[in-house]
mmCIF file of C-alpha atoms in Angstrom:
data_model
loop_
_atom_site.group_PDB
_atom_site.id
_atom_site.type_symbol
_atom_site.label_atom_id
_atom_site.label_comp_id
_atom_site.label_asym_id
_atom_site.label_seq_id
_atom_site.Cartn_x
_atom_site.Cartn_y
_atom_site.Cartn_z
ATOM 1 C CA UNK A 1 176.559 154.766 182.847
ATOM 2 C CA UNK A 2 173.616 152.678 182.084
ATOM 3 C CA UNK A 3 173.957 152.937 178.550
ATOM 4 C CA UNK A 4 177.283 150.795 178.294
ATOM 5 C CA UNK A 5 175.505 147.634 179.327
ATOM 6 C CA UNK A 6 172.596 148.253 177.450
ATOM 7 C CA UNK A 7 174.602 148.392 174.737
ATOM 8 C CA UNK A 8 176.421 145.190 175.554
ATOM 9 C CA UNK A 9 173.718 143.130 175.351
ATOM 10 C CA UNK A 10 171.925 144.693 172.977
ATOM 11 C CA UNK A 11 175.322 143.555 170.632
ATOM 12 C CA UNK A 12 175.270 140.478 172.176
ATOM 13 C CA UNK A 13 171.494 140.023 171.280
ATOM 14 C CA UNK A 14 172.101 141.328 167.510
ATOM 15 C CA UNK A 15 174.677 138.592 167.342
ATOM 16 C CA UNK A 16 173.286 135.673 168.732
ATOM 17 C CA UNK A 17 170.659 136.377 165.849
ATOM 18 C CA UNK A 18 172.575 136.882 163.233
ATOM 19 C CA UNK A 19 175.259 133.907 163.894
ATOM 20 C CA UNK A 20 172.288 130.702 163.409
ATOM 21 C CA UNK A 21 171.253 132.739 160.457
ATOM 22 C CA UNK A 22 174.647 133.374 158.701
ATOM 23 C CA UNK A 23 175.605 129.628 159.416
ATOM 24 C CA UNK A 24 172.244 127.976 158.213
ATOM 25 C CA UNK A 25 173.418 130.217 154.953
ATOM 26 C CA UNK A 26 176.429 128.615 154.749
ATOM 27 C CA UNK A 27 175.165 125.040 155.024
ATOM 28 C CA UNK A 28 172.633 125.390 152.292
ATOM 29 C CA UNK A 29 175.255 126.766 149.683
ATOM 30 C CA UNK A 30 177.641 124.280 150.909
ATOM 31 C CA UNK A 31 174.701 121.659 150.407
ATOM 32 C CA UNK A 32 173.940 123.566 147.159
ATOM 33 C CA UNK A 33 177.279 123.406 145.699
ATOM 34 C CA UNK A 34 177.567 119.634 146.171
ATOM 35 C CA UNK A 35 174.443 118.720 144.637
ATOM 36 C CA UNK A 36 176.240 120.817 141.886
ATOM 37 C CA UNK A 37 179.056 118.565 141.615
ATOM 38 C CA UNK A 38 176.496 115.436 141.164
ATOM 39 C CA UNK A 39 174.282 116.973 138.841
ATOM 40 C CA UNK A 40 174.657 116.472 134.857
ATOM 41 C CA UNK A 41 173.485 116.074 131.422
ATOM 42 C CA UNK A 42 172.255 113.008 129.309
ATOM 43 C CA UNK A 43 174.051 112.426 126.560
ATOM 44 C CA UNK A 44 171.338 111.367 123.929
ATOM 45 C CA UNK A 45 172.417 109.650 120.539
ATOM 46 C CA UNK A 46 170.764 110.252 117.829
ATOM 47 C CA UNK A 47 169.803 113.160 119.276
ATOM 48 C CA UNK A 48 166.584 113.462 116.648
ATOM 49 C CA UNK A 49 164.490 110.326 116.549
ATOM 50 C CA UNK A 50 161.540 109.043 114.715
ATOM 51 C CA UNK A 51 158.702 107.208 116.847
ATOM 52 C CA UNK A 52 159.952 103.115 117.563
ATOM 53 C CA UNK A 53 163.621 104.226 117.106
ATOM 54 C CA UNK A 54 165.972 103.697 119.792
ATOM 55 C CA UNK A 55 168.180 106.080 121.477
ATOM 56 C CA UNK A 56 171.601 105.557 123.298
ATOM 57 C CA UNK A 57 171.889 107.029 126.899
ATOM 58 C CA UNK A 58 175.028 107.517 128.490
ATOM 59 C CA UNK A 59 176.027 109.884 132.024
ATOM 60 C CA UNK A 60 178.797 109.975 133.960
ATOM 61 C CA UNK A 61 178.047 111.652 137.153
ATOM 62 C CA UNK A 62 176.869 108.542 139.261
ATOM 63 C CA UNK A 63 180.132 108.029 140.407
ATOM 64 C CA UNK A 64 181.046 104.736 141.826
ATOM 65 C CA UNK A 65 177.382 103.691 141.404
ATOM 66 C CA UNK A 66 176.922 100.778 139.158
ATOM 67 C CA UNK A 67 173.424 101.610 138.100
ATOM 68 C CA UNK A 68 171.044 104.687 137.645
ATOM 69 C CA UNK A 69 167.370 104.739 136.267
ATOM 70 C CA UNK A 70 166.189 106.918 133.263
ATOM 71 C CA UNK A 71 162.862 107.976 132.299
ATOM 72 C CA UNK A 72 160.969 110.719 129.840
ATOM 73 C CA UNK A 73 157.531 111.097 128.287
ATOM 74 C CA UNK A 74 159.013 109.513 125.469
ATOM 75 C CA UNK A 75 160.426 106.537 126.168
ATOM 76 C CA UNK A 76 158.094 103.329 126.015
ATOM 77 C CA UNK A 77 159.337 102.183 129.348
ATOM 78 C CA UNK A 78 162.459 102.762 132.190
ATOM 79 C CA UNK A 79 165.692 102.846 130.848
ATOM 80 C CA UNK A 80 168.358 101.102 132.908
ATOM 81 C CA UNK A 81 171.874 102.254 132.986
ATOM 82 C CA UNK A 82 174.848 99.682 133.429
ATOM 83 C CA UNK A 83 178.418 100.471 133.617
ATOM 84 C CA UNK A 84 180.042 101.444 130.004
ATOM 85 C CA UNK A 85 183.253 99.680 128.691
ATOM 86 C CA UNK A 86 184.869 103.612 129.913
ATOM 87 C CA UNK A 87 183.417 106.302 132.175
ATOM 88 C CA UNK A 88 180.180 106.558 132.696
ATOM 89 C CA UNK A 89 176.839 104.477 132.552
ATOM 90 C CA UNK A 90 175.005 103.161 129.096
ATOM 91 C CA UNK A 91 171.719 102.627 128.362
ATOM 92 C CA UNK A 92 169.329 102.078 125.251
ATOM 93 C CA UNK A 93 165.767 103.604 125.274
ATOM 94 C CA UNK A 94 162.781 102.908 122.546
ATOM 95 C CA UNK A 95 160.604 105.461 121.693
ATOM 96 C CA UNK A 96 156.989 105.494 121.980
ATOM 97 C CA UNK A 97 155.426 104.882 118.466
ATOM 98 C CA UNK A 98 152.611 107.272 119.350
ATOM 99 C CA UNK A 99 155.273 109.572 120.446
ATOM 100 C CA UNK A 100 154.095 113.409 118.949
ATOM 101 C CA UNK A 101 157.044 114.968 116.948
ATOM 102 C CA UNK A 102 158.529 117.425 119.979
ATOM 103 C CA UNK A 103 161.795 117.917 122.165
ATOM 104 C CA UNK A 104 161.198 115.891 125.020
ATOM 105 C CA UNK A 105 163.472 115.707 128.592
ATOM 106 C CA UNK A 106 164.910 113.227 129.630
ATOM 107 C CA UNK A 107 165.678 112.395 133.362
ATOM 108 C CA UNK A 108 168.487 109.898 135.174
ATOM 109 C CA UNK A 109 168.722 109.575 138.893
ATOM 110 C CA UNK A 110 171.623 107.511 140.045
ATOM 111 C CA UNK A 111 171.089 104.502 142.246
ATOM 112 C CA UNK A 112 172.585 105.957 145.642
ATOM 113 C CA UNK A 113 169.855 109.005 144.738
ATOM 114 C CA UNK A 114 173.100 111.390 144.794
ATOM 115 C CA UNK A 115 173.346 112.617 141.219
ATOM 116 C CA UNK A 116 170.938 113.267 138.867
ATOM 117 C CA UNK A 117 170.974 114.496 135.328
ATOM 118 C CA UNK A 118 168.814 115.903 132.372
ATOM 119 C CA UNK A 119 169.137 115.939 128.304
ATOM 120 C CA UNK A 120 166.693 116.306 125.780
ATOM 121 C CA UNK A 121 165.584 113.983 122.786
ATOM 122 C CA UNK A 122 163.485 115.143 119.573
ATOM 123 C CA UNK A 123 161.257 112.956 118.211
ATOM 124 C CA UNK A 124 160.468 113.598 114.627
ATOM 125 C CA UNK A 125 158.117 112.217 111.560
ATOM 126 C CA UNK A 126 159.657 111.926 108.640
ATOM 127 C CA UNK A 127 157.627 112.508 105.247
ATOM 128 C CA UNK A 128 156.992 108.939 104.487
ATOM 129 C CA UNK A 129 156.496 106.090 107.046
ATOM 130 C CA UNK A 130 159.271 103.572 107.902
ATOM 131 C CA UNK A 131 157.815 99.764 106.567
ATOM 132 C CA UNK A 132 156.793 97.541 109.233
ATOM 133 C CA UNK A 133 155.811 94.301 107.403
ATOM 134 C CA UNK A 134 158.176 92.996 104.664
ATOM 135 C CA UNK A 135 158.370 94.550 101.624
ATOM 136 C CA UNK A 136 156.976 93.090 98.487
ATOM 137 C CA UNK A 137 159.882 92.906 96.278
ATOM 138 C CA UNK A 138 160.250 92.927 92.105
ATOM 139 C CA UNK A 139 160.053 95.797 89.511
ATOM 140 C CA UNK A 140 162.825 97.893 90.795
ATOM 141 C CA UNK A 141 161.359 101.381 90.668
ATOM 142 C CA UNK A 142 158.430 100.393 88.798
ATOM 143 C CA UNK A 143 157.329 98.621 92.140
ATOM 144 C CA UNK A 144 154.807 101.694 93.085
ATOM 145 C CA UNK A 145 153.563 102.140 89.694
ATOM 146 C CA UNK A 146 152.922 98.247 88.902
ATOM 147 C CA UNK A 147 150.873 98.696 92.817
ATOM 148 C CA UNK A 148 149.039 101.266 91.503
ATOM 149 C CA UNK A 149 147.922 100.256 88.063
ATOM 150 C CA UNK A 150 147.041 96.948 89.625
ATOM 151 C CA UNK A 151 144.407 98.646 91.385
ATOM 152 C CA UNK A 152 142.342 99.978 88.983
ATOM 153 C CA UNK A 153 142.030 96.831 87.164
ATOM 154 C CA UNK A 154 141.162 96.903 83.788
ATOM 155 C CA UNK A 155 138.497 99.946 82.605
ATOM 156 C CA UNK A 156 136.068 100.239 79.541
ATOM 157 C CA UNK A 157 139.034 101.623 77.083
ATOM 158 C CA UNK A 158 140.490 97.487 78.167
ATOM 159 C CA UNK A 159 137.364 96.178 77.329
ATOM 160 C CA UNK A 160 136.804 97.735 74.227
ATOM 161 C CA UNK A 161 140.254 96.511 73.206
ATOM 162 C CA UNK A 162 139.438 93.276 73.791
ATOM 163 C CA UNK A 163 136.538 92.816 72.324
ATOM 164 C CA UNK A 164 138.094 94.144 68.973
ATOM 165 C CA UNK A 165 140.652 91.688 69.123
ATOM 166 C CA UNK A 166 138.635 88.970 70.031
ATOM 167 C CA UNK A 167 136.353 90.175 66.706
ATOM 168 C CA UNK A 168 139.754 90.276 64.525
ATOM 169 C CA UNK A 169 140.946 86.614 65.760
ATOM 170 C CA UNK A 170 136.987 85.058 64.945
ATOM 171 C CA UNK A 171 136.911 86.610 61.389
ATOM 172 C CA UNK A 172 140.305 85.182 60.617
ATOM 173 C CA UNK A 173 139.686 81.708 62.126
ATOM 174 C CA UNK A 174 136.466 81.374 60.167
ATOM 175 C CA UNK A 175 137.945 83.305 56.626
ATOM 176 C CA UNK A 176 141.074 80.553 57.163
ATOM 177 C CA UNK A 177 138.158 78.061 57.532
ATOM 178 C CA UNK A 178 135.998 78.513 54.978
ATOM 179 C CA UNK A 179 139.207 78.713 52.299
ATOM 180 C CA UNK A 180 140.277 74.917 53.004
ATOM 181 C CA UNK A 181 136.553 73.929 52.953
ATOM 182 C CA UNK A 182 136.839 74.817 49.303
ATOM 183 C CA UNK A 183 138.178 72.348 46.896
ATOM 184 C CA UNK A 184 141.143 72.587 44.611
ATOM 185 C CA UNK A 185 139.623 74.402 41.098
ATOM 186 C CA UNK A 186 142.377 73.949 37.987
#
């Protein structure tokens, strides 16, 4: 007879347990499930960027927020998101110049600290470097040649040339010379 309310509370125990447990599950998945809903992706365009481009940003998980903050190892400071003409927020990034060609994440955290969202940019080097100065203009596609040759300067095979000519240009001023010094013979 002693076993039936032994029994009883030893049920009653086993739930009391069990019930903070089951509901303190229950709250974190709910909590889980909305941090879900409020987390997103970047939308990064271009997507592949050299270093001192610039990159649109755009997300449209903040809601009714008006503002969110963005932010990656390769950006050369804080983006800041305003509302876009549509849906969403819009921001423009730089990129480091002394950004290392690699995929990079990017991070956005909407004012009210409710949503947050992640993307990716690639920086990449291209083969020959954008100019940064103004370009010296003329010669078409001769430009890099003409850059080049003026360079070297003139070399011994110039010289010699020269000197040649100059020889050429003496013996005919002084041969032109010497024939009007001579006087009329008939």
């Amino acid at each position: 007879m002693r076993s039936l309310p032994l029994t009883f509370c030893a049920a009653l125990v086993a739930g009391t347990i069990a019930l903070p447990a089951s509901a303190a599950l229950a709250e974190s998945t709910s909590d889980d499930a909305r941090d879900e809903k409020r987390s997103g992706t970047v939308s990064v365009s271009p997507s592949r960027v050299s270093p001192g481009g610039e990159v649109e940003l755009r997300v449209d998980i903040c809601g009714k927020a008006r503002s969110a903050r963005g932010n990656s190892e390769a950006f050369a400071s804080e983006a800041r998101f305003e509302p876009a003409d549509g849906k969403g927020l819009v921001a423009e990034a730089r990129i480091r110049s002394d950004a290392a060609p690699d995929d990079y994440e990017v991070w956005v955290t909407c004012k009210d600290g409710h949503g947050k969202a992640t993307g990716t940019v690639t920086v990449v080097h291209h083969g020959r470097p954008s100019p940064v100065a103004p370009v010296r203009a003329g010669g078409g596609g001769t430009a890099a040649l003409a850059e080049d040759a003026a360079d070297e300067g003139p070399g011994t095979r110039h010289a010699v040339i020269g000197l040649g000519l100059g020889a050429v240009a003496a013996v005919a001023v002084a041969f032109r010379s010497a024939r009007r010094r001579r006087p009329a013979q008939h």
